[in-house]
Amino acid sequence: MNTRTLAAALVGATLFGLTAAQAAPKPKAKQAGAVTVTVTVTNSRKADLVQLEAAKSGSPDWKEVLGPLKSGKQASAKLPQASDCRFDLRGRFDDGQSTDASGINVCADKTLNLTD
């Protein structure tokens, strides 16, 4: 291969590489406009909340939506809006107790009061 052919091949490969890099799909960013529902959680128990988890109603995919919450305090939890707005919720408390609720419509009632 002569020098001129080699130079042309390198230029072509470089241009192809730049074109391929520009045409490569970009990694997906977070879904634009993803809808969430904000629920106000009030801990009316005497024990502190350790964590609150949520799953779309009937799903085994639990996600933590709220961390520690002191007794008598409030905090906001953001849940991805399910098509029917229904979630199963479970909370764990520092006294070893837990609470479970199934099929809660978080779009209709945007408050959750944790009680004894």
mmCIF file with all atom_site columns, N, CA, C and O in Angstrom, residues 6-37:
data_model
loop_
_atom_site.group_PDB
_atom_site.id
_atom_site.type_symbol
_atom_site.label_atom_id
_atom_site.label_alt_id
_atom_site.label_comp_id
_atom_site.label_asym_id
_atom_site.label_entity_id
_atom_site.label_seq_id
_atom_site.pdbx_PDB_ins_code
_atom_site.Cartn_x
_atom_site.Cartn_y
_atom_site.Cartn_z
_atom_site.occupancy
_atom_site.B_iso_or_equiv
_atom_site.pdbx_formal_charge
_atom_site.auth_seq_id
_atom_site.auth_comp_id
_atom_site.auth_asym_id
_atom_site.auth_atom_id
_atom_site.pdbx_PDB_model_num
ATOM 1   N N  . LEU A 1 6  ? -2.715  4.902  1.949  1.00 0.00 ? 6  LEU A N  1
ATOM 2   C CA . LEU A 1 6  ? -2.782  4.777  3.406  1.00 0.00 ? 6  LEU A CA 1
ATOM 3   C C  . LEU A 1 6  ? -3.365  6.042  4.027  1.00 0.00 ? 6  LEU A C  1
ATOM 4   O O  . LEU A 1 6  ? -4.224  5.969  4.909  1.00 0.00 ? 6  LEU A O  1
ATOM 5   N N  . ALA A 1 7  ? -2.946  7.205  3.555  1.00 0.00 ? 7  ALA A N  1
ATOM 6   C CA . ALA A 1 7  ? -3.463  8.466  4.075  1.00 0.00 ? 7  ALA A CA 1
ATOM 7   C C  . ALA A 1 7  ? -4.954  8.586  3.789  1.00 0.00 ? 7  ALA A C  1
ATOM 8   O O  . ALA A 1 7  ? -5.734  9.011  4.654  1.00 0.00 ? 7  ALA A O  1
ATOM 9   N N  . ALA A 1 8  ? -5.379  8.210  2.611  1.00 0.00 ? 8  ALA A N  1
ATOM 10  C CA . ALA A 1 8  ? -6.796  8.273  2.254  1.00 0.00 ? 8  ALA A CA 1
ATOM 11  C C  . ALA A 1 8  ? -7.607  7.324  3.135  1.00 0.00 ? 8  ALA A C  1
ATOM 12  O O  . ALA A 1 8  ? -8.711  7.650  3.581  1.00 0.00 ? 8  ALA A O  1
ATOM 13  N N  . ALA A 1 9  ? -7.060  6.131  3.405  1.00 0.00 ? 9  ALA A N  1
ATOM 14  C CA . ALA A 1 9  ? -7.757  5.161  4.256  1.00 0.00 ? 9  ALA A CA 1
ATOM 15  C C  . ALA A 1 9  ? -7.896  5.700  5.686  1.00 0.00 ? 9  ALA A C  1
ATOM 16  O O  . ALA A 1 9  ? -8.944  5.551  6.315  1.00 0.00 ? 9  ALA A O  1
ATOM 17  N N  . LEU A 1 10 ? -6.849  6.342  6.203  1.00 0.00 ? 10 LEU A N  1
ATOM 18  C CA . LEU A 1 10 ? -6.906  6.907  7.550  1.00 0.00 ? 10 LEU A CA 1
ATOM 19  C C  . LEU A 1 10 ? -7.905  8.054  7.633  1.00 0.00 ? 10 LEU A C  1
ATOM 20  O O  . LEU A 1 10 ? -8.671  8.160  8.596  1.00 0.00 ? 10 LEU A O  1
ATOM 21  N N  . VAL A 1 11 ? -7.917  8.915  6.622  1.00 0.00 ? 11 VAL A N  1
ATOM 22  C CA . VAL A 1 11 ? -8.876  10.019 6.598  1.00 0.00 ? 11 VAL A CA 1
ATOM 23  C C  . VAL A 1 11 ? -10.297 9.466  6.538  1.00 0.00 ? 11 VAL A C  1
ATOM 24  O O  . VAL A 1 11 ? -11.189 9.895  7.269  1.00 0.00 ? 11 VAL A O  1
ATOM 25  N N  . GLY A 1 12 ? -10.513 8.465  5.692  1.00 0.00 ? 12 GLY A N  1
ATOM 26  C CA . GLY A 1 12 ? -11.839 7.849  5.571  1.00 0.00 ? 12 GLY A CA 1
ATOM 27  C C  . GLY A 1 12 ? -12.263 7.205  6.881  1.00 0.00 ? 12 GLY A C  1
ATOM 28  O O  . GLY A 1 12 ? -13.407 7.353  7.328  1.00 0.00 ? 12 GLY A O  1
ATOM 29  N N  . ALA A 1 13 ? -11.351 6.492  7.531  1.00 0.00 ? 13 ALA A N  1
ATOM 30  C CA . ALA A 1 13 ? -11.671 5.841  8.802  1.00 0.00 ? 13 ALA A CA 1
ATOM 31  C C  . ALA A 1 13 ? -11.982 6.882  9.875  1.00 0.00 ? 13 ALA A C  1
ATOM 32  O O  . ALA A 1 13 ? -12.902 6.711  10.672 1.00 0.00 ? 13 ALA A O  1
ATOM 33  N N  . THR A 1 14 ? -11.235 7.968  9.882  1.00 0.00 ? 14 THR A N  1
ATOM 34  C CA . THR A 1 14 ? -11.472 9.020  10.862 1.00 0.00 ? 14 THR A CA 1
ATOM 35  C C  . THR A 1 14 ? -12.833 9.663  10.632 1.00 0.00 ? 14 THR A C  1
ATOM 36  O O  . THR A 1 14 ? -13.610 9.863  11.566 1.00 0.00 ? 14 THR A O  1
ATOM 37  N N  . LEU A 1 15 ? -13.148 9.985  9.380  1.00 0.00 ? 15 LEU A N  1
ATOM 38  C CA . LEU A 1 15 ? -14.446 10.582 9.082  1.00 0.00 ? 15 LEU A CA 1
ATOM 39  C C  . LEU A 1 15 ? -15.575 9.622  9.412  1.00 0.00 ? 15 LEU A C  1
ATOM 40  O O  . LEU A 1 15 ? -16.603 10.008 9.960  1.00 0.00 ? 15 LEU A O  1
ATOM 41  N N  . PHE A 1 16 ? -15.404 8.345  9.095  1.00 0.00 ? 16 PHE A N  1
ATOM 42  C CA . PHE A 1 16 ? -16.430 7.344  9.396  1.00 0.00 ? 16 PHE A CA 1
ATOM 43  C C  . PHE A 1 16 ? -16.621 7.234  10.908 1.00 0.00 ? 16 PHE A C  1
ATOM 44  O O  . PHE A 1 16 ? -17.726 7.154  11.407 1.00 0.00 ? 16 PHE A O  1
ATOM 45  N N  . GLY A 1 17 ? -15.521 7.261  11.644 1.00 0.00 ? 17 GLY A N  1
ATOM 46  C CA . GLY A 1 17 ? -15.600 7.178  13.104 1.00 0.00 ? 17 GLY A CA 1
ATOM 47  C C  . GLY A 1 17 ? -16.361 8.342  13.685 1.00 0.00 ? 17 GLY A C  1
ATOM 48  O O  . GLY A 1 17 ? -17.179 8.182  14.576 1.00 0.00 ? 17 GLY A O  1
ATOM 49  N N  . LEU A 1 18 ? -16.132 9.563  13.178 1.00 0.00 ? 18 LEU A N  1
ATOM 50  C CA . LEU A 1 18 ? -16.853 10.731 13.664 1.00 0.00 ? 18 LEU A CA 1
ATOM 51  C C  . LEU A 1 18 ? -18.331 10.638 13.311 1.00 0.00 ? 18 LEU A C  1
ATOM 52  O O  . LEU A 1 18 ? -19.191 10.937 14.121 1.00 0.00 ? 18 LEU A O  1
ATOM 53  N N  . THR A 1 19 ? -18.619 10.187 12.099 1.00 0.00 ? 19 THR A N  1
ATOM 54  C CA . THR A 1 19 ? -20.005 10.053 11.678 1.00 0.00 ? 19 THR A CA 1
ATOM 55  C C  . THR A 1 19 ? -20.711 8.992  12.504 1.00 0.00 ? 19 THR A C  1
ATOM 56  O O  . THR A 1 19 ? -21.832 9.182  12.952 1.00 0.00 ? 19 THR A O  1
ATOM 57  N N  . ALA A 1 20 ? -20.043 7.870  12.750 1.00 0.00 ? 20 ALA A N  1
ATOM 58  C CA . ALA A 1 20 ? -20.651 6.797  13.539 1.00 0.00 ? 20 ALA A CA 1
ATOM 59  C C  . ALA A 1 20 ? -20.884 7.253  14.970 1.00 0.00 ? 20 ALA A C  1
ATOM 60  O O  . ALA A 1 20 ? -21.905 6.940  15.573 1.00 0.00 ? 20 ALA A O  1
ATOM 61  N N  . ALA A 1 21 ? -19.960 8.035  15.513 1.00 0.00 ? 21 ALA A N  1
ATOM 62  C CA . ALA A 1 21 ? -20.120 8.508  16.883 1.00 0.00 ? 21 ALA A CA 1
ATOM 63  C C  . ALA A 1 21 ? -21.304 9.464  16.980 1.00 0.00 ? 21 ALA A C  1
ATOM 64  O O  . ALA A 1 21 ? -22.041 9.446  17.952 1.00 0.00 ? 21 ALA A O  1
ATOM 65  N N  . GLN A 1 22 ? -21.492 10.287 15.944 1.00 0.00 ? 22 GLN A N  1
ATOM 66  C CA . GLN A 1 22 ? -22.607 11.220 15.973 1.00 0.00 ? 22 GLN A CA 1
ATOM 67  C C  . GLN A 1 22 ? -23.935 10.501 15.790 1.00 0.00 ? 22 GLN A C  1
ATOM 68  O O  . GLN A 1 22 ? -24.943 10.909 16.319 1.00 0.00 ? 22 GLN A O  1
ATOM 69  N N  . ALA A 1 23 ? -23.926 9.403  15.022 1.00 0.00 ? 23 ALA A N  1
ATOM 70  C CA . ALA A 1 23 ? -25.164 8.682  14.739 1.00 0.00 ? 23 ALA A CA 1
ATOM 71  C C  . ALA A 1 23 ? -25.518 7.695  15.849 1.00 0.00 ? 23 ALA A C  1
ATOM 72  O O  . ALA A 1 23 ? -26.613 7.180  15.883 1.00 0.00 ? 23 ALA A O  1
ATOM 73  N N  . ALA A 1 24 ? -24.581 7.422  16.736 1.00 0.00 ? 24 ALA A N  1
ATOM 74  C CA . ALA A 1 24 ? -24.847 6.448  17.805 1.00 0.00 ? 24 ALA A CA 1
ATOM 75  C C  . ALA A 1 24 ? -25.959 6.975  18.697 1.00 0.00 ? 24 ALA A C  1
ATOM 76  O O  . ALA A 1 24 ? -26.032 8.163  18.991 1.00 0.00 ? 24 ALA A O  1
ATOM 77  N N  . PRO A 1 25 ? -26.850 6.084  19.135 1.00 0.00 ? 25 PRO A N  1
ATOM 78  C CA . PRO A 1 25 ? -27.946 6.540  19.997 1.00 0.00 ? 25 PRO A CA 1
ATOM 79  C C  . PRO A 1 25 ? -27.419 7.044  21.328 1.00 0.00 ? 25 PRO A C  1
ATOM 80  O O  . PRO A 1 25 ? -26.477 6.502  21.886 1.00 0.00 ? 25 PRO A O  1
ATOM 81  N N  . LYS A 1 26 ? -28.044 8.096  21.800 1.00 0.00 ? 26 LYS A N  1
ATOM 82  C CA . LYS A 1 26 ? -27.651 8.667  23.089 1.00 0.00 ? 26 LYS A CA 1
ATOM 83  C C  . LYS A 1 26 ? -28.288 7.843  24.198 1.00 0.00 ? 26 LYS A C  1
ATOM 84  O O  . LYS A 1 26 ? -29.384 7.325  24.031 1.00 0.00 ? 26 LYS A O  1
ATOM 85  N N  . PRO A 1 27 ? -27.614 7.729  25.346 1.00 0.00 ? 27 PRO A N  1
ATOM 86  C CA . PRO A 1 27 ? -28.236 7.009  26.457 1.00 0.00 ? 27 PRO A CA 1
ATOM 87  C C  . PRO A 1 27 ? -29.520 7.713  26.869 1.00 0.00 ? 27 PRO A C  1
ATOM 88  O O  . PRO A 1 27 ? -29.612 8.935  26.829 1.00 0.00 ? 27 PRO A O  1
ATOM 89  N N  . LYS A 1 28 ? -30.496 6.922  27.282 1.00 0.00 ? 28 LYS A N  1
ATOM 90  C CA . LYS A 1 28 ? -31.782 7.487  27.677 1.00 0.00 ? 28 LYS A CA 1
ATOM 91  C C  . LYS A 1 28 ? -31.629 8.261  28.975 1.00 0.00 ? 28 LYS A C  1
ATOM 92  O O  . LYS A 1 28 ? -31.070 7.764  29.934 1.00 0.00 ? 28 LYS A O  1
ATOM 93  N N  . ALA A 1 29 ? -32.137 9.460  28.959 1.00 0.00 ? 29 ALA A N  1
ATOM 94  C CA . ALA A 1 29 ? -32.173 10.266 30.182 1.00 0.00 ? 29 ALA A CA 1
ATOM 95  C C  . ALA A 1 29 ? -33.451 9.883  30.915 1.00 0.00 ? 29 ALA A C  1
ATOM 96  O O  . ALA A 1 29 ? -34.261 9.123  30.411 1.00 0.00 ? 29 ALA A O  1
ATOM 97  N N  . LYS A 1 30 ? -33.643 10.439 32.088 1.00 0.00 ? 30 LYS A N  1
ATOM 98  C CA . LYS A 1 30 ? -34.895 10.172 32.794 1.00 0.00 ? 30 LYS A CA 1
ATOM 99  C C  . LYS A 1 30 ? -36.038 10.611 31.903 1.00 0.00 ? 30 LYS A C  1
ATOM 100 O O  . LYS A 1 30 ? -35.931 11.609 31.197 1.00 0.00 ? 30 LYS A O  1
ATOM 101 N N  . GLN A 1 31 ? -37.091 9.865  31.954 1.00 0.00 ? 31 GLN A N  1
ATOM 102 C CA . GLN A 1 31 ? -38.234 10.130 31.109 1.00 0.00 ? 31 GLN A CA 1
ATOM 103 C C  . GLN A 1 31 ? -38.737 11.549 31.347 1.00 0.00 ? 31 GLN A C  1
ATOM 104 O O  . GLN A 1 31 ? -39.107 11.922 32.458 1.00 0.00 ? 31 GLN A O  1
ATOM 105 N N  . ALA A 1 32 ? -38.711 12.324 30.267 1.00 0.00 ? 32 ALA A N  1
ATOM 106 C CA . ALA A 1 32 ? -39.163 13.710 30.379 1.00 0.00 ? 32 ALA A CA 1
ATOM 107 C C  . ALA A 1 32 ? -40.645 13.738 30.717 1.00 0.00 ? 32 ALA A C  1
ATOM 108 O O  . ALA A 1 32 ? -41.429 12.993 30.160 1.00 0.00 ? 32 ALA A O  1
ATOM 109 N N  . GLY A 1 33 ? -40.996 14.585 31.618 1.00 0.00 ? 33 GLY A N  1
ATOM 110 C CA . GLY A 1 33 ? -42.393 14.731 31.965 1.00 0.00 ? 33 GLY A CA 1
ATOM 111 C C  . GLY A 1 33 ? -42.953 13.568 32.773 1.00 0.00 ? 33 GLY A C  1
ATOM 112 O O  . GLY A 1 33 ? -44.151 13.370 32.797 1.00 0.00 ? 33 GLY A O  1
ATOM 113 N N  . ALA A 1 34 ? -42.085 12.770 33.397 1.00 0.00 ? 34 ALA A N  1
ATOM 114 C CA . ALA A 1 34 ? -42.574 11.656 34.205 1.00 0.00 ? 34 ALA A CA 1
ATOM 115 C C  . ALA A 1 34 ? -43.461 12.213 35.316 1.00 0.00 ? 34 ALA A C  1
ATOM 116 O O  . ALA A 1 34 ? -43.109 13.162 35.997 1.00 0.00 ? 34 ALA A O  1
ATOM 117 N N  . VAL A 1 35 ? -44.623 11.632 35.456 1.00 0.00 ? 35 VAL A N  1
ATOM 118 C CA . VAL A 1 35 ? -45.604 12.148 36.404 1.00 0.00 ? 35 VAL A CA 1
ATOM 119 C C  . VAL A 1 35 ? -45.430 11.449 37.749 1.00 0.00 ? 35 VAL A C  1
ATOM 120 O O  . VAL A 1 35 ? -45.332 10.233 37.814 1.00 0.00 ? 35 VAL A O  1
ATOM 121 N N  . THR A 1 36 ? -45.396 12.244 38.786 1.00 0.00 ? 36 THR A N  1
ATOM 122 C CA . THR A 1 36 ? -45.337 11.700 40.140 1.00 0.00 ? 36 THR A CA 1
ATOM 123 C C  . THR A 1 36 ? -46.499 12.259 40.945 1.00 0.00 ? 36 THR A C  1
ATOM 124 O O  . THR A 1 36 ? -47.068 13.292 40.609 1.00 0.00 ? 36 THR A O  1
ATOM 125 N N  . VAL A 1 37 ? -46.824 11.544 41.992 1.00 0.00 ? 37 VAL A N  1
ATOM 126 C CA . VAL A 1 37 ? -47.853 11.991 42.928 1.00 0.00 ? 37 VAL A CA 1
ATOM 127 C C  . VAL A 1 37 ? -47.145 12.232 44.257 1.00 0.00 ? 37 VAL A C  1
ATOM 128 O O  . VAL A 1 37 ? -46.415 11.363 44.736 1.00 0.00 ? 37 VAL A O  1
#
